[in-house]
Amino acid sequence: MATGTWQEVAIDEIVRRTPRVVSVFLRLRLPASLAGQHLDLRLTAPDGYQAQRSYSIASAPGAARVELMVERLDDGEVSPWFHDVAEAGDTLEARGPIGGHFVWQPVDGGPLLLVGGGSGVVPLLAMLRLRHAAGHGVPTLLLYSARRHEELICAEELAVMAQADPSLRLVFVTTREPRRRPGDFDRRLDDALLREALADWSHAPASAFVCGATPFVEVIASGLRAAGLDAATIRTERYGGT
Ligand SMILES: Cc1cc2nc3c(=O)[nH]c(=O)nc-3n(C[C@H](O)[C@H](O)[C@H](O)COP(=O)(O)OP(=O)(O)OC[C@H]3O[C@@H](n4cnc5c(N)ncnc54)[C@H](O)[C@@H]3O)c2cc1C
């Protein structure tokens, strides 16, 4: 698929991940994608009305199917369609992969700091899946915040990855439920928590990737600068929202 061209693609499968997030598998192979990139999707109603949104790619580059993960926003125009209406075989238009800044490849090395809020974990998951498949032992810390445990996307997959790999540290941050594992946190991810988690990790990140709703990304990026990270090492992806 050429990056800038719209192409009709079919939904291969929809899989529930959490109460508010589904994975949408597309019958599409993107051999040239980089972990962290996104696709633009365009939906067209029978009356010709079109809506276009961006979704990060969750699957590692080269995967046989492209996996996207869509969080339901109750008052949203597009995301509820994936939850309530879409089914395998439906078609839509896609364009991409897009994005050259918020990407990580094994040659980029680390230490690597990944901070995700809610569905903002999706491009970080692509990076972790790539890192895992490449057997890459670059020191990596994932700080992943959600309201409740059941809302952590792919928590089991992440835990299995971290169990098999001492260079990967996984820290879940739940804001509305008590933590379940030592080393996790159960409060808001703020400057103090960032400092604590970084001190505990004891690596100086060469790159930090921060993704989530816009207010989350802004708090984390400013917290990382306050914790002493050079602004040039911090890359952000804002999903919107106020
Ligand atoms: C590069 C990029 C990658 C993205 N990747 C993903 C992804 O992997 N998974 C995913 O679920 N979404 C992702 N998004 C967000 C996605 O593009 C849509 O904005 C989102 O699905 C909402 O669309 P909607 O039509 O349902 O809501 P809209 O009708 O656009 O908005 C409904 C209401 O929700 C607010 N809103 C919009 N986005 C957010 C948000 N992120 N958080 C809180 N409130 C919001 C709006 O201000 C509005 O009030 C990404 C956005 C960008 C820019």
PDB file of C-alpha atoms and ligand atoms in Angstrom:
ATOM      1  CA  MET A   1       0.000   0.000   0.000  1.00  0.00           C
ATOM      2  CA  ALA A   2       1.474   3.396  -0.945  1.00  0.00           C
ATOM      3  CA  THR A   3       1.625   5.657   2.108  1.00  0.00           C
ATOM      4  CA  GLY A   4      -0.400   8.597   0.775  1.00  0.00           C
ATOM      5  CA  THR A   5      -3.027   6.677  -1.184  1.00  0.00           C
ATOM      6  CA  TRP A   6      -6.408   5.614   0.157  1.00  0.00           C
ATOM      7  CA  GLN A   7      -6.993   1.917  -0.246  1.00  0.00           C
ATOM      8  CA  GLU A   8     -10.064  -0.174   0.464  1.00  0.00           C
ATOM      9  CA  VAL A   9      -9.362  -2.740   3.181  1.00  0.00           C
ATOM     10  CA  ALA A  10     -11.534  -5.370   4.805  1.00  0.00           C
ATOM     11  CA  ILE A  11     -11.879  -5.999   8.525  1.00  0.00           C
ATOM     12  CA  ASP A  12     -10.619  -9.514   9.181  1.00  0.00           C
ATOM     13  CA  GLU A  13     -11.634  -9.833  12.812  1.00  0.00           C
ATOM     14  CA  ILE A  14     -12.695  -7.774  15.819  1.00  0.00           C
ATOM     15  CA  VAL A  15     -11.529  -8.950  19.237  1.00  0.00           C
ATOM     16  CA  ARG A  16     -12.527  -7.464  22.579  1.00  0.00           C
ATOM     17  CA  ARG A  17      -9.501  -6.479  24.661  1.00  0.00           C
ATOM     18  CA  THR A  18     -11.065  -4.577  27.557  1.00  0.00           C
ATOM     19  CA  PRO A  19     -14.582  -3.291  28.325  1.00  0.00           C
ATOM     20  CA  ARG A  20     -13.778  -0.144  26.306  1.00  0.00           C
ATOM     21  CA  VAL A  21     -11.231  -1.317  23.725  1.00  0.00           C
ATOM     22  CA  VAL A  22     -11.491  -3.647  20.742  1.00  0.00           C
ATOM     23  CA  SER A  23      -8.720  -4.824  18.445  1.00  0.00           C
ATOM     24  CA  VAL A  24      -9.541  -4.400  14.776  1.00  0.00           C
ATOM     25  CA  PHE A  25      -7.521  -6.707  12.535  1.00  0.00           C
ATOM     26  CA  LEU A  26      -7.277  -5.549   8.928  1.00  0.00           C
ATOM     27  CA  ARG A  27      -6.533  -7.745   5.924  1.00  0.00           C
ATOM     28  CA  LEU A  28      -3.510  -5.715   5.061  1.00  0.00           C
ATOM     29  CA  ARG A  29       0.224  -6.348   5.114  1.00  0.00           C
ATOM     30  CA  LEU A  30       2.487  -3.350   5.706  1.00  0.00           C
ATOM     31  CA  PRO A  31       6.025  -4.608   5.147  1.00  0.00           C
ATOM     32  CA  ALA A  32       7.530  -1.120   5.346  1.00  0.00           C
ATOM     33  CA  SER A  33       5.962   0.111   8.566  1.00  0.00           C
ATOM     34  CA  LEU A  34       7.918   1.253  11.637  1.00  0.00           C
ATOM     35  CA  ALA A  35       6.850   0.589  15.216  1.00  0.00           C
ATOM     36  CA  GLY A  36       4.991   3.671  16.452  1.00  0.00           C
ATOM     37  CA  GLN A  37       3.363   4.672  13.167  1.00  0.00           C
ATOM     38  CA  HIS A  38      -0.358   5.015  12.557  1.00  0.00           C
ATOM     39  CA  LEU A  39      -2.931   4.571   9.808  1.00  0.00           C
ATOM     40  CA  ASP A  40      -5.586   7.045   8.771  1.00  0.00           C
ATOM     41  CA  LEU A  41      -8.986   5.431   8.351  1.00  0.00           C
ATOM     42  CA  ARG A  42     -11.878   6.879   6.364  1.00  0.00           C
ATOM     43  CA  LEU A  43     -15.482   5.770   6.736  1.00  0.00           C
ATOM     44  CA  THR A  44     -18.143   6.713   4.208  1.00  0.00           C
ATOM     45  CA  ALA A  45     -21.850   6.672   5.068  1.00  0.00           C
ATOM     46  CA  PRO A  46     -24.472   5.657   2.455  1.00  0.00           C
ATOM     47  CA  ASP A  47     -25.291   9.387   1.950  1.00  0.00           C
ATOM     48  CA  GLY A  48     -21.639  10.109   1.118  1.00  0.00           C
ATOM     49  CA  TYR A  49     -20.732  11.698   4.478  1.00  0.00           C
ATOM     50  CA  GLN A  50     -17.130  10.862   5.365  1.00  0.00           C
ATOM     51  CA  ALA A  51     -15.288  10.762   8.691  1.00  0.00           C
ATOM     52  CA  GLN A  52     -11.562  10.300   9.013  1.00  0.00           C
ATOM     53  CA  ARG A  53      -9.571   9.350  12.139  1.00  0.00           C
ATOM     54  CA  SER A  54      -6.048   8.136  12.936  1.00  0.00           C
ATOM     55  CA  TYR A  55      -5.264   4.864  14.742  1.00  0.00           C
ATOM     56  CA  SER A  56      -1.832   3.695  15.878  1.00  0.00           C
ATOM     57  CA  ILE A  57      -0.636   0.338  14.630  1.00  0.00           C
ATOM     58  CA  ALA A  58      -0.392  -2.188  17.474  1.00  0.00           C
ATOM     59  CA  SER A  59       1.086  -5.050  15.470  1.00  0.00           C
ATOM     60  CA  ALA A  60       4.836  -5.268  14.947  1.00  0.00           C
ATOM     61  CA  PRO A  61       6.134  -4.299  11.488  1.00  0.00           C
ATOM     62  CA  GLY A  62       5.802  -7.136   8.994  1.00  0.00           C
ATOM     63  CA  ALA A  63       2.897  -8.845  10.785  1.00  0.00           C
ATOM     64  CA  ALA A  64       0.575 -10.828   8.515  1.00  0.00           C
ATOM     65  CA  ARG A  65      -2.390  -8.653   9.573  1.00  0.00           C
ATOM     66  CA  VAL A  66      -2.467  -5.082  10.828  1.00  0.00           C
ATOM     67  CA  GLU A  67      -3.890  -4.746  14.324  1.00  0.00           C
ATOM     68  CA  LEU A  68      -5.448  -1.479  15.470  1.00  0.00           C
ATOM     69  CA  MET A  69      -7.009  -0.921  18.882  1.00  0.00           C
ATOM     70  CA  VAL A  70      -9.976   1.391  19.207  1.00  0.00           C
ATOM     71  CA  GLU A  71     -11.151   2.813  22.516  1.00  0.00           C
ATOM     72  CA  ARG A  72     -14.833   3.624  22.707  1.00  0.00           C
ATOM     73  CA  LEU A  73     -15.658   7.274  23.370  1.00  0.00           C
ATOM     74  CA  ASP A  74     -19.369   7.280  24.185  1.00  0.00           C
ATOM     75  CA  ASP A  75     -20.022  10.629  22.506  1.00  0.00           C
ATOM     76  CA  GLY A  76     -17.643   9.875  19.646  1.00  0.00           C
ATOM     77  CA  GLU A  77     -18.584   9.728  15.999  1.00  0.00           C
ATOM     78  CA  VAL A  78     -16.245   6.997  14.749  1.00  0.00           C
ATOM     79  CA  SER A  79     -15.008   4.884  17.677  1.00  0.00           C
ATOM     80  CA  PRO A  80     -18.493   3.545  18.697  1.00  0.00           C
ATOM     81  CA  TRP A  81     -18.945   2.276  15.124  1.00  0.00           C
ATOM     82  CA  PHE A  82     -16.095  -0.190  15.637  1.00  0.00           C
ATOM     83  CA  HIS A  83     -17.733  -1.400  18.864  1.00  0.00           C
ATOM     84  CA  ASP A  84     -21.418  -1.513  17.906  1.00  0.00           C
ATOM     85  CA  VAL A  85     -21.673  -1.879  14.130  1.00  0.00           C
ATOM     86  CA  ALA A  86     -18.489  -3.098  12.436  1.00  0.00           C
ATOM     87  CA  GLU A  87     -17.968  -6.780  11.764  1.00  0.00           C
ATOM     88  CA  ALA A  88     -15.595  -9.046   9.899  1.00  0.00           C
ATOM     89  CA  GLY A  89     -15.913  -8.526   6.150  1.00  0.00           C
ATOM     90  CA  ASP A  90     -16.871  -4.834   6.376  1.00  0.00           C
ATOM     91  CA  THR A  91     -14.680  -2.558   4.326  1.00  0.00           C
ATOM     92  CA  LEU A  92     -13.273   0.890   4.935  1.00  0.00           C
ATOM     93  CA  GLU A  93     -10.484   2.979   3.487  1.00  0.00           C
ATOM     94  CA  ALA A  94      -6.993   3.180   4.965  1.00  0.00           C
ATOM     95  CA  ARG A  95      -3.944   5.304   4.235  1.00  0.00           C
ATOM     96  CA  GLY A  96      -0.464   4.853   5.659  1.00  0.00           C
ATOM     97  CA  PRO A  97       1.692   3.927   7.455  1.00  0.00           C
ATOM     98  CA  ILE A  98       2.164   7.517   8.614  1.00  0.00           C
ATOM     99  CA  GLY A  99       4.648   9.100  11.002  1.00  0.00           C
ATOM    100  CA  GLY A 100       8.414   9.406  11.115  1.00  0.00           C
ATOM    101  CA  HIS A 101       9.003  11.022  14.508  1.00  0.00           C
ATOM    102  CA  PHE A 102       7.232   8.755  16.995  1.00  0.00           C
ATOM    103  CA  VAL A 103       9.019   5.569  15.901  1.00  0.00           C
ATOM    104  CA  TRP A 104      11.536   3.170  17.393  1.00  0.00           C
ATOM    105  CA  GLN A 105      13.672   0.557  15.658  1.00  0.00           C
ATOM    106  CA  PRO A 106      16.062  -1.900  17.310  1.00  0.00           C
ATOM    107  CA  VAL A 107      19.070  -0.013  15.810  1.00  0.00           C
ATOM    108  CA  ASP A 108      17.987   3.058  17.812  1.00  0.00           C
ATOM    109  CA  GLY A 109      18.904   1.202  21.033  1.00  0.00           C
ATOM    110  CA  GLY A 110      18.121   2.668  24.454  1.00  0.00           C
ATOM    111  CA  PRO A 111      17.681   2.782  27.381  1.00  0.00           C
ATOM    112  CA  LEU A 112      14.097   3.215  26.329  1.00  0.00           C
ATOM    113  CA  LEU A 113      11.360   4.814  28.407  1.00  0.00           C
ATOM    114  CA  LEU A 114       7.761   4.237  27.274  1.00  0.00           C
ATOM    115  CA  VAL A 115       4.883   6.015  29.006  1.00  0.00           C
ATOM    116  CA  GLY A 116       1.305   5.316  27.936  1.00  0.00           C
ATOM    117  CA  GLY A 117      -2.079   6.423  29.202  1.00  0.00           C
ATOM    118  CA  GLY A 118      -5.137   4.325  28.255  1.00  0.00           C
ATOM    119  CA  SER A 119      -5.160   3.502  24.545  1.00  0.00           C
ATOM    120  CA  GLY A 120      -1.928   5.509  24.288  1.00  0.00           C
ATOM    121  CA  VAL A 121      -0.176   2.239  24.990  1.00  0.00           C
ATOM    122  CA  VAL A 122      -0.942   1.040  21.437  1.00  0.00           C
ATOM    123  CA  PRO A 123       2.144   2.360  19.570  1.00  0.00           C
ATOM    124  CA  LEU A 124       4.287   1.433  22.589  1.00  0.00           C
ATOM    125  CA  LEU A 125       2.941  -2.111  22.299  1.00  0.00           C
ATOM    126  CA  ALA A 126       4.115  -2.198  18.664  1.00  0.00           C
ATOM    127  CA  MET A 127       7.591  -1.146  19.848  1.00  0.00           C
ATOM    128  CA  LEU A 128       7.584  -3.795  22.586  1.00  0.00           C
ATOM    129  CA  ARG A 129       6.343  -6.512  20.227  1.00  0.00           C
ATOM    130  CA  LEU A 130       9.102  -5.611  17.757  1.00  0.00           C
ATOM    131  CA  ARG A 131      11.727  -5.497  20.527  1.00  0.00           C
ATOM    132  CA  HIS A 132      10.548  -8.881  21.814  1.00  0.00           C
ATOM    133  CA  ALA A 133      10.502 -10.509  18.341  1.00  0.00           C
ATOM    134  CA  ALA A 134      14.008  -9.164  17.670  1.00  0.00           C
ATOM    135  CA  GLY A 135      15.226 -10.620  20.998  1.00  0.00           C
ATOM    136  CA  HIS A 136      16.529  -7.165  21.788  1.00  0.00           C
ATOM    137  CA  GLY A 137      17.743  -6.676  25.371  1.00  0.00           C
ATOM    138  CA  VAL A 138      17.841  -2.884  25.423  1.00  0.00           C
ATOM    139  CA  PRO A 139      16.871  -1.726  28.947  1.00  0.00           C
ATOM    140  CA  THR A 140      13.242  -0.667  28.703  1.00  0.00           C
ATOM    141  CA  LEU A 141      10.744   0.689  31.195  1.00  0.00           C
ATOM    142  CA  LEU A 142       7.037   0.774  30.362  1.00  0.00           C
ATOM    143  CA  LEU A 143       4.944   2.964  32.638  1.00  0.00           C
ATOM    144  CA  TYR A 144       1.339   2.250  31.740  1.00  0.00           C
ATOM    145  CA  SER A 145      -1.578   4.018  33.341  1.00  0.00           C
ATOM    146  CA  ALA A 146      -5.268   3.103  33.256  1.00  0.00           C
ATOM    147  CA  ARG A 147      -8.135   3.606  35.631  1.00  0.00           C
ATOM    148  CA  ARG A 148      -8.655  -0.061  36.540  1.00  0.00           C
ATOM    149  CA  HIS A 149      -6.868  -3.362  36.029  1.00  0.00           C
ATOM    150  CA  GLU A 150      -9.501  -4.603  33.585  1.00  0.00           C
ATOM    151  CA  GLU A 151      -8.769  -1.559  31.422  1.00  0.00           C
ATOM    152  CA  LEU A 152      -5.075  -2.387  30.968  1.00  0.00           C
ATOM    153  CA  ILE A 153      -4.812  -3.510  27.335  1.00  0.00           C
ATOM    154  CA  CYS A 154      -2.806  -6.722  26.799  1.00  0.00           C
ATOM    155  CA  ALA A 155      -1.696  -6.775  30.454  1.00  0.00           C
ATOM    156  CA  GLU A 156      -1.173 -10.535  30.276  1.00  0.00           C
ATOM    157  CA  GLU A 157       0.916 -10.355  27.090  1.00  0.00           C
ATOM    158  CA  LEU A 158       3.043  -7.594  28.622  1.00  0.00           C
ATOM    159  CA  ALA A 159       3.524  -9.532  31.858  1.00  0.00           C
ATOM    160  CA  VAL A 160       4.642 -12.618  29.924  1.00  0.00           C
ATOM    161  CA  MET A 161       7.129 -10.511  27.921  1.00  0.00           C
ATOM    162  CA  ALA A 162       8.549  -8.954  31.107  1.00  0.00           C
ATOM    163  CA  GLN A 163       8.765 -12.297  32.897  1.00  0.00           C
ATOM    164  CA  ALA A 164      10.933 -13.724  30.128  1.00  0.00           C
ATOM    165  CA  ASP A 165      13.143 -10.651  29.896  1.00  0.00           C
ATOM    166  CA  PRO A 166      14.925  -9.055  32.867  1.00  0.00           C
ATOM    167  CA  SER A 167      15.830  -6.006  30.747  1.00  0.00           C
ATOM    168  CA  LEU A 168      12.126  -5.115  30.421  1.00  0.00           C
ATOM    169  CA  ARG A 169      10.516  -3.505  33.439  1.00  0.00           C
ATOM    170  CA  LEU A 170       6.761  -3.157  33.466  1.00  0.00           C
ATOM    171  CA  VAL A 171       5.037  -0.772  35.869  1.00  0.00           C
ATOM    172  CA  PHE A 172       1.246  -0.597  35.896  1.00  0.00           C
ATOM    173  CA  VAL A 173      -0.335   2.526  37.339  1.00  0.00           C
ATOM    174  CA  THR A 174      -4.022   2.207  38.260  1.00  0.00           C
ATOM    175  CA  THR A 175      -5.701   5.429  39.283  1.00  0.00           C
ATOM    176  CA  ARG A 176      -8.993   3.996  40.636  1.00  0.00           C
ATOM    177  CA  GLU A 177      -8.018   0.605  42.049  1.00  0.00           C
ATOM    178  CA  PRO A 178      -5.317  -0.622  44.404  1.00  0.00           C
ATOM    179  CA  ARG A 179      -2.168  -2.003  42.846  1.00  0.00           C
ATOM    180  CA  ARG A 180      -1.845  -5.781  42.586  1.00  0.00           C
ATOM    181  CA  ARG A 181       1.900  -6.230  42.171  1.00  0.00           C
ATOM    182  CA  PRO A 182       4.857  -4.911  44.139  1.00  0.00           C
ATOM    183  CA  GLY A 183       6.516  -2.080  42.208  1.00  0.00           C
ATOM    184  CA  ASP A 184       3.244  -0.932  40.621  1.00  0.00           C
ATOM    185  CA  PHE A 185       1.461   2.265  41.674  1.00  0.00           C
ATOM    186  CA  ASP A 186      -2.127   3.161  42.475  1.00  0.00           C
ATOM    187  CA  ARG A 187      -2.211   6.909  42.102  1.00  0.00           C
ATOM    188  CA  ARG A 188      -2.055   9.456  39.325  1.00  0.00           C
ATOM    189  CA  LEU A 189       1.075   9.495  37.213  1.00  0.00           C
ATOM    190  CA  ASP A 190       2.522  12.855  38.227  1.00  0.00           C
ATOM    191  CA  ASP A 191       5.972  14.434  38.616  1.00  0.00           C
ATOM    192  CA  ALA A 192       6.639  12.686  41.939  1.00  0.00           C
ATOM    193  CA  LEU A 193       5.671   9.253  40.623  1.00  0.00           C
ATOM    194  CA  LEU A 194       7.803   9.749  37.494  1.00  0.00           C
ATOM    195  CA  ARG A 195      10.810  10.687  39.622  1.00  0.00           C
ATOM    196  CA  GLU A 196      10.256   7.674  41.882  1.00  0.00           C
ATOM    197  CA  ALA A 197       9.859   5.230  38.993  1.00  0.00           C
ATOM    198  CA  LEU A 198      12.928   6.575  37.179  1.00  0.00           C
ATOM    199  CA  ALA A 199      15.079   6.491  40.329  1.00  0.00           C
ATOM    200  CA  ASP A 200      13.993   2.912  40.949  1.00  0.00           C
ATOM    201  CA  TRP A 201      14.843   1.895  37.371  1.00  0.00           C
ATOM    202  CA  SER A 202      18.326   3.468  37.611  1.00  0.00           C
ATOM    203  CA  HIS A 203      18.833   3.893  33.857  1.00  0.00           C
ATOM    204  CA  ALA A 204      19.056   7.254  32.116  1.00  0.00           C
ATOM    205  CA  PRO A 205      16.661   7.059  29.147  1.00  0.00           C
ATOM    206  CA  ALA A 206      18.246   7.821  25.770  1.00  0.00           C
ATOM    207  CA  SER A 207      14.732   8.120  24.324  1.00  0.00           C
ATOM    208  CA  ALA A 208      11.332   8.573  25.901  1.00  0.00           C
ATOM    209  CA  PHE A 209       8.054   7.968  24.046  1.00  0.00           C
ATOM    210  CA  VAL A 210       4.886   9.362  25.623  1.00  0.00           C
ATOM    211  CA  CYS A 211       1.429   8.682  24.204  1.00  0.00           C
ATOM    212  CA  GLY A 212      -2.170   9.171  25.266  1.00  0.00           C
ATOM    213  CA  ALA A 213      -4.865  11.820  25.533  1.00  0.00           C
ATOM    214  CA  THR A 214      -3.458  15.338  25.129  1.00  0.00           C
ATOM    215  CA  PRO A 215      -3.664  16.381  28.833  1.00  0.00           C
ATOM    216  CA  PHE A 216      -1.910  13.147  29.906  1.00  0.00           C
ATOM    217  CA  VAL A 217       0.912  13.670  27.390  1.00  0.00           C
ATOM    218  CA  GLU A 218       1.422  17.252  28.492  1.00  0.00           C
ATOM    219  CA  VAL A 219       1.652  16.343  32.184  1.00  0.00           C
ATOM    220  CA  ILE A 220       4.093  13.504  31.502  1.00  0.00           C
ATOM    221  CA  ALA A 221       6.313  15.450  29.085  1.00  0.00           C
ATOM    222  CA  SER A 222       6.631  18.325  31.540  1.00  0.00           C
ATOM    223  CA  GLY A 223       7.227  15.858  34.404  1.00  0.00           C
ATOM    224  CA  LEU A 224      10.014  14.174  32.469  1.00  0.00           C
ATOM    225  CA  ARG A 225      11.670  17.522  31.801  1.00  0.00           C
ATOM    226  CA  ALA A 226      11.351  18.351  35.512  1.00  0.00           C
ATOM    227  CA  ALA A 227      12.973  14.991  36.298  1.00  0.00           C
ATOM    228  CA  GLY A 228      16.002  16.091  34.266  1.00  0.00           C
ATOM    229  CA  LEU A 229      15.406  14.546  30.831  1.00  0.00           C
ATOM    230  CA  ASP A 230      16.622  16.570  27.886  1.00  0.00           C
ATOM    231  CA  ALA A 231      13.586  17.790  25.903  1.00  0.00           C
ATOM    232  CA  ALA A 232      15.224  16.488  22.700  1.00  0.00           C
ATOM    233  CA  THR A 233      14.977  12.900  23.967  1.00  0.00           C
ATOM    234  CA  ILE A 234      11.200  13.115  24.584  1.00  0.00           C
ATOM    235  CA  ARG A 235       8.848  12.221  21.730  1.00  0.00           C
ATOM    236  CA  THR A 236       5.113  12.594  22.103  1.00  0.00           C
ATOM    237  CA  GLU A 237       1.942  11.441  20.355  1.00  0.00           C
ATOM    238  CA  ARG A 238      -1.281  13.222  21.337  1.00  0.00           C
ATOM    239  CA  TYR A 239      -4.595  11.453  20.735  1.00  0.00           C
ATOM    240  CA  GLY A 240      -6.830  14.482  21.399  1.00  0.00           C
ATOM    241  CA  GLY A 241      -9.298  15.317  24.144  1.00  0.00           C
ATOM    242  CA  THR A 242      -9.187  18.127  26.660  1.00  0.00           C
TER     243      THR A 242
HETATM  244  C1  LIG B   1      -1.756   9.824  15.596  1.00  0.00           C
HETATM  245  C2  LIG B   1      -3.016   9.366  16.341  1.00  0.00           C
HETATM  246  C3  LIG B   1      -3.147   8.035  16.701  1.00  0.00           C
HETATM  247  C4  LIG B   1      -4.282   7.611  17.382  1.00  0.00           C
HETATM  248  N1  LIG B   1      -4.369   6.306  17.753  1.00  0.00           N
HETATM  249  C5  LIG B   1      -5.452   5.876  18.446  1.00  0.00           C
HETATM  250  C6  LIG B   1      -5.531   4.522  18.884  1.00  0.00           C
HETATM  251  O1  LIG B   1      -4.621   3.708  18.667  1.00  0.00           O
HETATM  252  N2  LIG B   1      -6.656   4.128  19.553  1.00  0.00           N
HETATM  253  C7  LIG B   1      -7.678   5.009  19.818  1.00  0.00           C
HETATM  254  O2  LIG B   1      -8.681   4.592  20.416  1.00  0.00           O
HETATM  255  N3  LIG B   1      -7.609   6.319  19.432  1.00  0.00           N
HETATM  256  C8  LIG B   1      -6.535   6.759  18.742  1.00  0.00           C
HETATM  257  N4  LIG B   1      -6.466   8.057  18.327  1.00  0.00           N
HETATM  258  C9  LIG B   1      -7.646   8.916  18.512  1.00  0.00           C
HETATM  259  C10 LIG B   1      -8.609   8.692  17.329  1.00  0.00           C
HETATM  260  O3  LIG B   1      -8.034   9.233  16.132  1.00  0.00           O
HETATM  261  C11 LIG B   1      -9.951   9.410  17.519  1.00  0.00           C
HETATM  262  O4  LIG B   1      -9.725  10.754  17.834  1.00  0.00           O
HETATM  263  C12 LIG B   1     -10.784   8.749  18.627  1.00  0.00           C
HETATM  264  O5  LIG B   1     -11.086   7.391  18.269  1.00  0.00           O
HETATM  265  C13 LIG B   1     -12.082   9.536  18.829  1.00  0.00           C
HETATM  266  O6  LIG B   1     -12.804   9.541  17.631  1.00  0.00           O
HETATM  267  P1  LIG B   1     -14.396   9.617  17.686  1.00  0.00           P
HETATM  268  O7  LIG B   1     -14.853   9.938  16.295  1.00  0.00           O
HETATM  269  O8  LIG B   1     -14.963   8.429  18.373  1.00  0.00           O
HETATM  270  O9  LIG B   1     -14.659  10.841  18.658  1.00  0.00           O
HETATM  271  P2  LIG B   1     -14.959  12.359  18.205  1.00  0.00           P
HETATM  272  O10 LIG B   1     -16.348  12.439  17.646  1.00  0.00           O
HETATM  273  O11 LIG B   1     -13.826  12.845  17.354  1.00  0.00           O
HETATM  274  O12 LIG B   1     -14.857  13.089  19.608  1.00  0.00           O
HETATM  275  C14 LIG B   1     -15.842  12.899  20.617  1.00  0.00           C
HETATM  276  C15 LIG B   1     -15.447  13.643  21.880  1.00  0.00           C
HETATM  277  O13 LIG B   1     -14.310  13.037  22.486  1.00  0.00           O
HETATM  278  C16 LIG B   1     -13.214  13.960  22.619  1.00  0.00           C
HETATM  279  N5  LIG B   1     -12.001  13.207  22.328  1.00  0.00           N
HETATM  280  C17 LIG B   1     -11.465  12.905  21.106  1.00  0.00           C
HETATM  281  N6  LIG B   1     -10.367  12.154  21.250  1.00  0.00           N
HETATM  282  C18 LIG B   1     -10.199  11.938  22.577  1.00  0.00           C
HETATM  283  C19 LIG B   1      -9.253  11.223  23.367  1.00  0.00           C
HETATM  284  N7  LIG B   1      -8.224  10.565  22.802  1.00  0.00           N
HETATM  285  N8  LIG B   1      -9.419  11.213  24.708  1.00  0.00           N
HETATM  286  C20 LIG B   1     -10.437  11.860  25.285  1.00  0.00           C
HETATM  287  N9  LIG B   1     -11.365  12.555  24.599  1.00  0.00           N
HETATM  288  C21 LIG B   1     -11.253  12.600  23.268  1.00  0.00           C
HETATM  289  C22 LIG B   1     -13.514  15.035  21.615  1.00  0.00           C
HETATM  290  O14 LIG B   1     -12.942  16.258  22.016  1.00  0.00           O
HETATM  291  C23 LIG B   1     -15.031  15.077  21.646  1.00  0.00           C
HETATM  292  O15 LIG B   1     -15.497  15.809  22.745  1.00  0.00           O
HETATM  293  C24 LIG B   1      -5.328   8.539  17.686  1.00  0.00           C
HETATM  294  C25 LIG B   1      -5.180   9.871  17.315  1.00  0.00           C
HETATM  295  C26 LIG B   1      -4.049  10.284  16.655  1.00  0.00           C
HETATM  296  C27 LIG B   1      -3.909  11.745  16.281  1.00  0.00           C
END
